[in-house]
PDB file of C-alpha atoms in Angstrom:
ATOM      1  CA  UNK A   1     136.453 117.788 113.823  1.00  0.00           C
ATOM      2  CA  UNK A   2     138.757 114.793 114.639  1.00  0.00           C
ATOM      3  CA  UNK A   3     139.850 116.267 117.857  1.00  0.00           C
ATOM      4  CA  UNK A   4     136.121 116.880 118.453  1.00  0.00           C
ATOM      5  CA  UNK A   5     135.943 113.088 117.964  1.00  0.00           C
ATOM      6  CA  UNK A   6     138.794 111.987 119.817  1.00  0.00           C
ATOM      7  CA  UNK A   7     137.634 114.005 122.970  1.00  0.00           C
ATOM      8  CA  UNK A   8     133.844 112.063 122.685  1.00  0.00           C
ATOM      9  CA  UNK A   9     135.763 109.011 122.486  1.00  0.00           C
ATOM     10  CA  UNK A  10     137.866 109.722 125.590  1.00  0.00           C
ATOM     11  CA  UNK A  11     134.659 110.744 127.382  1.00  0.00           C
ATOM     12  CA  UNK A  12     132.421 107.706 126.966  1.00  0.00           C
ATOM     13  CA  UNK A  13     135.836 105.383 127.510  1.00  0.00           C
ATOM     14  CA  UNK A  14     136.113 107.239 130.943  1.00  0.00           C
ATOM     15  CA  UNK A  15     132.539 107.135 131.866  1.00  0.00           C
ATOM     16  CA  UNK A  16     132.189 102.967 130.902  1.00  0.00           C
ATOM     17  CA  UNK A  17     135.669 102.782 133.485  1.00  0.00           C
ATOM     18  CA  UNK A  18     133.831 104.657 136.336  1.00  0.00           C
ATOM     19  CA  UNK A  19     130.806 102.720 135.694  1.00  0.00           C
ATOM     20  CA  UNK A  20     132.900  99.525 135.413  1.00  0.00           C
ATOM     21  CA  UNK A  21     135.052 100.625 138.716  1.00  0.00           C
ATOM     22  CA  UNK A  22     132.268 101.044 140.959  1.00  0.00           C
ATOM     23  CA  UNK A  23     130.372  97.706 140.209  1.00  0.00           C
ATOM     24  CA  UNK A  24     133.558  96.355 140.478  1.00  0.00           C
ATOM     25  CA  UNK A  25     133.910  97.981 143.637  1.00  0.00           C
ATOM     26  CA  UNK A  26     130.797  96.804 145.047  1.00  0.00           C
ATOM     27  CA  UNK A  27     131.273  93.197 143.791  1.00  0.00           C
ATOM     28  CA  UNK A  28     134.574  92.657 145.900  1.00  0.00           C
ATOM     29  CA  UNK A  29     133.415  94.572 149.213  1.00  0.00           C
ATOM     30  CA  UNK A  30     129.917  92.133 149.390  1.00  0.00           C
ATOM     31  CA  UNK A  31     132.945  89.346 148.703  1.00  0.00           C
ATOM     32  CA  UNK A  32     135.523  90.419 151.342  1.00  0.00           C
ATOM     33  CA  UNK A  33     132.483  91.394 153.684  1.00  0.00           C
ATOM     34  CA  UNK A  34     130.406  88.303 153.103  1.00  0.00           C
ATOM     35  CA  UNK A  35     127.015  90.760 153.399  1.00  0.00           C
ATOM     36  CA  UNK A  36     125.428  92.487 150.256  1.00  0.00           C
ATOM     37  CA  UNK A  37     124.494  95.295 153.039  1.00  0.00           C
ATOM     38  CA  UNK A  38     126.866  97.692 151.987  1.00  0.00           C
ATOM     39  CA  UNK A  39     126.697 101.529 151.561  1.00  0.00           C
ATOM     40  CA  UNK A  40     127.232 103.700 149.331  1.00  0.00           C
ATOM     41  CA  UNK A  41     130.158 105.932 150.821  1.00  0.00           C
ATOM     42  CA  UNK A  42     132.259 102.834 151.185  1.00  0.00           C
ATOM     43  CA  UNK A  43     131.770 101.783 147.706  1.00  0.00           C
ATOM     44  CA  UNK A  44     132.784 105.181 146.535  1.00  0.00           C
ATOM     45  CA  UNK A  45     136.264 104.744 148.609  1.00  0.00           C
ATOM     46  CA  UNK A  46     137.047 101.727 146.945  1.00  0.00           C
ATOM     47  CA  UNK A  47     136.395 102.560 143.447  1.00  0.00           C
ATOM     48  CA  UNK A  48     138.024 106.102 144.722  1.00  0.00           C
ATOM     49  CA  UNK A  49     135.571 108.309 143.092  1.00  0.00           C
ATOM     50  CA  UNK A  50     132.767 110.643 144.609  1.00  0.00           C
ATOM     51  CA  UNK A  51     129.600 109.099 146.015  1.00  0.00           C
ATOM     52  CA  UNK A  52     127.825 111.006 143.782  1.00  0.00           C
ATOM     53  CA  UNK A  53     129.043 109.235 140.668  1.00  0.00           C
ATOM     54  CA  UNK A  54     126.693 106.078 141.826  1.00  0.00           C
ATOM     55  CA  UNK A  55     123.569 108.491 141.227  1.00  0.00           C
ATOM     56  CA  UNK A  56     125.141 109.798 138.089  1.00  0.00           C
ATOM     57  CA  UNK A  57     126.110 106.613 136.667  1.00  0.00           C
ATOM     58  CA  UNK A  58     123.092 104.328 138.045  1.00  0.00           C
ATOM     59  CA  UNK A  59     120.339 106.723 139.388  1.00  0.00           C
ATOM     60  CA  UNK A  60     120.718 105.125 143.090  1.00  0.00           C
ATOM     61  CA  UNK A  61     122.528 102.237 144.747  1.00  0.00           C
ATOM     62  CA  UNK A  62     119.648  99.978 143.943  1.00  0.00           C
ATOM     63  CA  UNK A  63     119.961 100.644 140.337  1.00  0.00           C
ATOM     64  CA  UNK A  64     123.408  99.839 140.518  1.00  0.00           C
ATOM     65  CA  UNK A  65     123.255  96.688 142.499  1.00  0.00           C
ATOM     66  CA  UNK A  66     120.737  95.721 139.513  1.00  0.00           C
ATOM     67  CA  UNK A  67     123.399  96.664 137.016  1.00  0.00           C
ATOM     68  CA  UNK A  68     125.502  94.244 139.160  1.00  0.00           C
ATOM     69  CA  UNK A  69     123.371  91.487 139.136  1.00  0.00           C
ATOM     70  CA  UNK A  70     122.580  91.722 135.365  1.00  0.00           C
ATOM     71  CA  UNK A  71     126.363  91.897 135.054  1.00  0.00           C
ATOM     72  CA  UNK A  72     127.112  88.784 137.083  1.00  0.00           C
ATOM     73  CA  UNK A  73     124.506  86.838 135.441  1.00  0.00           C
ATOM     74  CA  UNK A  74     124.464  87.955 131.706  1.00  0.00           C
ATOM     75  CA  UNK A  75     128.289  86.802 131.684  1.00  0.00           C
ATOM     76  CA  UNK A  76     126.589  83.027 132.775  1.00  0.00           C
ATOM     77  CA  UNK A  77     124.015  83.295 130.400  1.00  0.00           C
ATOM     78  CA  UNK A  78     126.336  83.598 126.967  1.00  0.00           C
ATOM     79  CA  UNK A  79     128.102  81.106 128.291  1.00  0.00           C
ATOM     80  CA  UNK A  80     125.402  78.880 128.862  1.00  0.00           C
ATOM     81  CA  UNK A  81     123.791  79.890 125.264  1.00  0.00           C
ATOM     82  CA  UNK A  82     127.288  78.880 123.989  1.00  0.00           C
ATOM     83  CA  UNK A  83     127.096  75.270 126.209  1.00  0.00           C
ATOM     84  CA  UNK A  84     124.182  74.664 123.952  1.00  0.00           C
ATOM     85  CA  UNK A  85     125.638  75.081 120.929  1.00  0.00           C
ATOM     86  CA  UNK A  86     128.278  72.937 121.292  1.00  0.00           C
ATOM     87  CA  UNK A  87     128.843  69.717 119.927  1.00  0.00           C
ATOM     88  CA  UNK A  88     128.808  67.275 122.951  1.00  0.00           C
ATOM     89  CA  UNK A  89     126.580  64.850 124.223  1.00  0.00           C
ATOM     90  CA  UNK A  90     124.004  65.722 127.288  1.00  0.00           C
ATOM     91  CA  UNK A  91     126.226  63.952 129.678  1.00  0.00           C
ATOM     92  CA  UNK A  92     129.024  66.604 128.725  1.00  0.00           C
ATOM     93  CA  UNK A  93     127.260  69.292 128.431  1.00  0.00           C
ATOM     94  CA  UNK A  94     125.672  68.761 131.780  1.00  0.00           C
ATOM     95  CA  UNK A  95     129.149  68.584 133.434  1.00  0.00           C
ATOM     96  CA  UNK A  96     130.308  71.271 131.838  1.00  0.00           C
ATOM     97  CA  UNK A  97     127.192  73.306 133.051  1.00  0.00           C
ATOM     98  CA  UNK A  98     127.240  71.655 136.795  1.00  0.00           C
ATOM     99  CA  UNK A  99     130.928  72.684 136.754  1.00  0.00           C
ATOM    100  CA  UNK A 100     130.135  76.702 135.594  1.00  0.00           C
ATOM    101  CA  UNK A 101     127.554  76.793 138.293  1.00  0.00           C
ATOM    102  CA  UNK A 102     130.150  75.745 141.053  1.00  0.00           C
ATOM    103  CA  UNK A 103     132.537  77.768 139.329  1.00  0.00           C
ATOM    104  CA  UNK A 104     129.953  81.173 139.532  1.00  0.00           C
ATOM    105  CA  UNK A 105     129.027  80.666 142.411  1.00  0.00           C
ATOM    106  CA  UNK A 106     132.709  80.206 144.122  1.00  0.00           C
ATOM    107  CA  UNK A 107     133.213  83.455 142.566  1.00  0.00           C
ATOM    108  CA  UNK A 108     129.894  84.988 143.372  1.00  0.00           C
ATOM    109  CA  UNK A 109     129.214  83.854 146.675  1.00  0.00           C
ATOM    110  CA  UNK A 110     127.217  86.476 147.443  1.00  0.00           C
ATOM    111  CA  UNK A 111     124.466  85.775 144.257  1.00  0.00           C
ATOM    112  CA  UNK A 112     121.640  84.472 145.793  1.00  0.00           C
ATOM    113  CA  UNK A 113     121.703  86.963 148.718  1.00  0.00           C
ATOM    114  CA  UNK A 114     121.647  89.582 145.698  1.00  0.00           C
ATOM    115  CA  UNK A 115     118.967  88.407 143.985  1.00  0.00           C
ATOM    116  CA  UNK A 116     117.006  87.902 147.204  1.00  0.00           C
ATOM    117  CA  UNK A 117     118.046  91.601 148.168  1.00  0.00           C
ATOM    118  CA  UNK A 118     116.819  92.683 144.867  1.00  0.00           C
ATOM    119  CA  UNK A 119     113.094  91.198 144.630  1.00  0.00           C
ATOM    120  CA  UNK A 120     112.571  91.916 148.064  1.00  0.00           C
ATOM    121  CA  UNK A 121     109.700  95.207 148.440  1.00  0.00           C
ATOM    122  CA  UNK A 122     110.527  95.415 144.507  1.00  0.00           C
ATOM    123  CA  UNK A 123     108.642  97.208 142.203  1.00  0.00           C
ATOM    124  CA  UNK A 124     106.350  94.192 139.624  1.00  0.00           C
ATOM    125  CA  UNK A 125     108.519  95.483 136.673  1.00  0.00           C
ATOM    126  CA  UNK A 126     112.353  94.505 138.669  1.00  0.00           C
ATOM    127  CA  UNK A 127     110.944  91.639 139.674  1.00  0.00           C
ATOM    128  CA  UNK A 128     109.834  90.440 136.052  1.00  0.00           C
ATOM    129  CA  UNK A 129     112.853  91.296 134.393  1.00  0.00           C
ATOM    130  CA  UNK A 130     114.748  89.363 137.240  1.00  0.00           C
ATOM    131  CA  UNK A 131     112.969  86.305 136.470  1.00  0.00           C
ATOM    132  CA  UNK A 132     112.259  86.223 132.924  1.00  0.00           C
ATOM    133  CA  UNK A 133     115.203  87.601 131.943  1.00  0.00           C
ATOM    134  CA  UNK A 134     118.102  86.393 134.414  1.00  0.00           C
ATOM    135  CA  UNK A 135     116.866  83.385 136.034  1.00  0.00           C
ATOM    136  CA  UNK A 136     114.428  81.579 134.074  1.00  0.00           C
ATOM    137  CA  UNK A 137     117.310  81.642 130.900  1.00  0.00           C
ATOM    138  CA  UNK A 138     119.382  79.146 133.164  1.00  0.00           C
ATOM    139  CA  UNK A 139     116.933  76.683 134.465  1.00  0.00           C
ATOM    140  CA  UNK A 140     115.893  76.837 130.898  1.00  0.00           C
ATOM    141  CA  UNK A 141     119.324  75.789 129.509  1.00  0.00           C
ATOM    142  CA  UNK A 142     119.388  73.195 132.243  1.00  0.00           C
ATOM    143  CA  UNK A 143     115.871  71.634 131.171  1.00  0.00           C
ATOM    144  CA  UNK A 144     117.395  71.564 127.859  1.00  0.00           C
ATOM    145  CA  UNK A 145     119.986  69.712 128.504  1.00  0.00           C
ATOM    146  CA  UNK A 146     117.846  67.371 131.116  1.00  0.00           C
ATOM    147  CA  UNK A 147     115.615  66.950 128.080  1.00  0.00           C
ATOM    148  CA  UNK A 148     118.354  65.902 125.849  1.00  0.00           C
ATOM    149  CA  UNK A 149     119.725  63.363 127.799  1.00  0.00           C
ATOM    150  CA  UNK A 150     116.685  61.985 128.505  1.00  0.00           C
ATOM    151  CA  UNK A 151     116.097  61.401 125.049  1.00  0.00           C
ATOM    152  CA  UNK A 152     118.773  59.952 124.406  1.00  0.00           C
ATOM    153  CA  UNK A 153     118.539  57.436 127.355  1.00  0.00           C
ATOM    154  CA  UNK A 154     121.497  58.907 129.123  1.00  0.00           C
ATOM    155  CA  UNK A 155     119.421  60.274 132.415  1.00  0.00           C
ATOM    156  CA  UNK A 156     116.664  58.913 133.486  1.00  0.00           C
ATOM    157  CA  UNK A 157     113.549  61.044 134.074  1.00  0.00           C
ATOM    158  CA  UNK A 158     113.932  63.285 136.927  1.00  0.00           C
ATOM    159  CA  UNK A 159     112.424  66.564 138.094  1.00  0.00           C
ATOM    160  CA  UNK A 160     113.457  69.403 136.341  1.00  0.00           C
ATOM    161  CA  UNK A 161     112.614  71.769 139.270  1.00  0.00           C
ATOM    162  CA  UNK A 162     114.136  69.478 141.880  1.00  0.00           C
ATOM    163  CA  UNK A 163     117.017  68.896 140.122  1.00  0.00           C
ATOM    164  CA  UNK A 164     117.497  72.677 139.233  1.00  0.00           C
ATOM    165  CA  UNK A 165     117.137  73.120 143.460  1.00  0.00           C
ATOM    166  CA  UNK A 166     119.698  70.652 143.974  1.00  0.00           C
ATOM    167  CA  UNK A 167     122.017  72.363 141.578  1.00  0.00           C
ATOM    168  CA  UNK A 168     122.208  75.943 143.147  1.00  0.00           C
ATOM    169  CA  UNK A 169     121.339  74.533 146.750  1.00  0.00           C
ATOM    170  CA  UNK A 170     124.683  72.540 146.625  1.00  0.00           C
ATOM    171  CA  UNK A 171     126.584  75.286 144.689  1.00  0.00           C
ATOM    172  CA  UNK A 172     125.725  77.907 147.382  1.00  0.00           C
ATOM    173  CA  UNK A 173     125.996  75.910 150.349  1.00  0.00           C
ATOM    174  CA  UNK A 174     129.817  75.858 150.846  1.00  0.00           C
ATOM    175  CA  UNK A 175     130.557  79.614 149.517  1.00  0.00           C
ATOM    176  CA  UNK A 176     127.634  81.551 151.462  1.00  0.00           C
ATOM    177  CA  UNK A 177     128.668  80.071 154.931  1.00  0.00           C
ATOM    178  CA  UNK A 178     132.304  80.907 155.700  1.00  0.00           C
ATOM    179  CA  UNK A 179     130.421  80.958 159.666  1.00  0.00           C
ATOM    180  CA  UNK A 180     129.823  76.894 159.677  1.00  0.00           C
ATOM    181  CA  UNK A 181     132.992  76.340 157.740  1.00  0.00           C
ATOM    182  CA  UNK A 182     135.097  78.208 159.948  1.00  0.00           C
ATOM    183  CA  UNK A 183     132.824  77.135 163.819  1.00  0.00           C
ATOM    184  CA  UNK A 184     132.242  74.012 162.651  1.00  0.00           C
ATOM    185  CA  UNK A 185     135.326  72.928 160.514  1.00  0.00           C
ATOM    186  CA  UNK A 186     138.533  73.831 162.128  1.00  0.00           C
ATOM    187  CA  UNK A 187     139.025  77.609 161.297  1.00  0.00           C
ATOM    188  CA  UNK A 188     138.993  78.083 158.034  1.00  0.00           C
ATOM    189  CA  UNK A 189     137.966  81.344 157.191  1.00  0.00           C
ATOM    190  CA  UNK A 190     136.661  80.899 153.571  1.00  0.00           C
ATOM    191  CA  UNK A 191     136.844  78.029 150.711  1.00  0.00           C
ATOM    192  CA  UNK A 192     140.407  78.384 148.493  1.00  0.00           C
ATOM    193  CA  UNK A 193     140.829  77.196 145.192  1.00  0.00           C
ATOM    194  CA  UNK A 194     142.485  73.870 146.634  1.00  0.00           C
ATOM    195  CA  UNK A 195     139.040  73.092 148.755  1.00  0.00           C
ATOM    196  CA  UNK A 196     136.499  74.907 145.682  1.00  0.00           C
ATOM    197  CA  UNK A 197     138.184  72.163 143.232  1.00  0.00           C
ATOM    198  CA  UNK A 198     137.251  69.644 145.206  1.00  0.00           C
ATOM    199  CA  UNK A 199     134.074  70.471 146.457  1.00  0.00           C
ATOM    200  CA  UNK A 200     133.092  70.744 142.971  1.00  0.00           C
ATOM    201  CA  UNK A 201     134.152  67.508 141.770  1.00  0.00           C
ATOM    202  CA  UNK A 202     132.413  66.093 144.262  1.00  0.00           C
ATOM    203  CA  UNK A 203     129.168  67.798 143.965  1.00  0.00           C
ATOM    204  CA  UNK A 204     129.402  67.388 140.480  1.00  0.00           C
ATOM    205  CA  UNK A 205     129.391  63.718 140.830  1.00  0.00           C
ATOM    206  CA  UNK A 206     126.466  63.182 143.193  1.00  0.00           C
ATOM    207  CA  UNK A 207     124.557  65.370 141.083  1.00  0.00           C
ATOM    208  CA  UNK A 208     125.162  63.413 137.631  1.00  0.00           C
ATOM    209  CA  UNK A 209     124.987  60.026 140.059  1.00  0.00           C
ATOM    210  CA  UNK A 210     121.754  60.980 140.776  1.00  0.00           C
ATOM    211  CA  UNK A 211     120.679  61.917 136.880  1.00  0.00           C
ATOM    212  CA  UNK A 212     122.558  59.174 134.745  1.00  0.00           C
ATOM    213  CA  UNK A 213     120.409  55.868 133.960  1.00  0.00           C
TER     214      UNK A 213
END
C-alpha cells in the first residue's frame, strides 16, 4: 500500500512538471519571439515532450494559453491582495503597485497581446472569466488604493479609468515595441534591466506627479 502511494505521488508530481514545462515553454518562446502566434509543435520542442501532451494536459493550445494567462496574472493578483493588506499609506502602496505593474509587464511583455488573443472570437463564458476574474481584480485594487488616498487628502480626485489607462498604457509601451526601440533608438534590440529600472522610475514618477495633491 505505501508503494501504491509513493507511485500516485510520483505520477501527479510528473504530470504538474509537464504541465508546468510546457506553459513555461510557451511563456519564453512568445518572449524571445516577441509574437503570441506560436504553434504548437514548437512549443512541444522546447518543453521537449510530445505535441500531444498539450491536448492531454490542456484539451488544446487555446486552453493552454488560458492556463497561461491565468498563471501570469493570478501570481499579480496575490500580490496585489497582499499590497492591500499592508500597513502603508496610499502614497506607498501606490508605488509599490505602479512599480509591480512595470515590473510584470517587463517580464510579460507579451500580456496584453495575450489577453487580446484570448477574447478575440471567444466563447461569452472565456470572456467573463477574463474580465471578472483576471482583470477587473487589478483595476479594483488600484481604485482602492486611488480611493484611499483620496481620503486621506494625499491625491487629488482623478479618474479611476483614466488613470488605470495610463498605468498599463505606459507599462506596455516600452516592452511590446522592441521595433521603435531598436528603428528609432539606436539598435537596441530589447529593454535590459539597466534601461527597465529606469524607465520605471521614471514612469512611476509622472504617474504619482500626476495623482499627488
Amino acid at each position: 500500500m505505501k508503494r501504491g502511494r509513493s507511485d500516485t505521488a510520483e505520477r501527479q508530481v510528473a504530470k504538474g512538471t509537464i504541465r508546468d514545462t510546457l506553459l513555461e515553454a510557451a511563456s519564453s518562446l512568445m518572449r524571445e519571439l516577441d509574437t503570441v502566434e506560436i504553434g504548437i509543435l514548437d512549443i512541444a520542442a522546447r518543453a521537449e515532450v510530445n505535441h500531444g501532451m498539450i491536448r492531454y494536459y490542456f484539451g488544446s493550445k487555446e486552453g493552454m494559453l488560458l492556463a497561461l494567462l491565468e498563471r501570469d496574472v493570478g501570481v499579480r493578483i496575490r500580490q496585489l491582495e497582499a499590497l492591500l493588506r499592508l500597513k502603508a499609506t496610499p502614497t506607498e502602496k501606490m508605488r509599490l503597485h505602479l512599480e509591480g505593474i512595470l515590473d510584470t509587464y517587463y517580464q510579460i511583455p507579451y500580456l496584453n497581446r495575450l489577453i487580446q488573443a484570448m477574447v478575440r472570437d471567444a466563447s461569452t463564458e472565456r470572456v467573463h472569466h477574463i474580465a471578472e476574474e483576471l482583470l477587473k481584480p487589478i483595476a479594483q485594487a488600484q481604485h482602492s488604493i486611488m480611493q484611499d488616498g483620496i481620503a486621506s487628502g494625499e491625491f487629488r480626485k482623478v479618474d479611476p479609468k483614466l488613470f488605470y489607462f495610463n498605468t498599463i498604457g505606459s507599462a506596455d509601451g516600452l516592452y511590446a515595441n522592441r521595433f521603435t526601440l531598436s528603428a528609432v533608438f539606436g539598435g537596441i534590440a530589447e529593454a535590459g534591466d539597466a534601461l527597465h529600472e529606469r524607465y520605471k522610475a521614471h514612469t512611476v514618477e509622472a504617474l504619482m506627479a500626476g495623482l499627488l495633491s
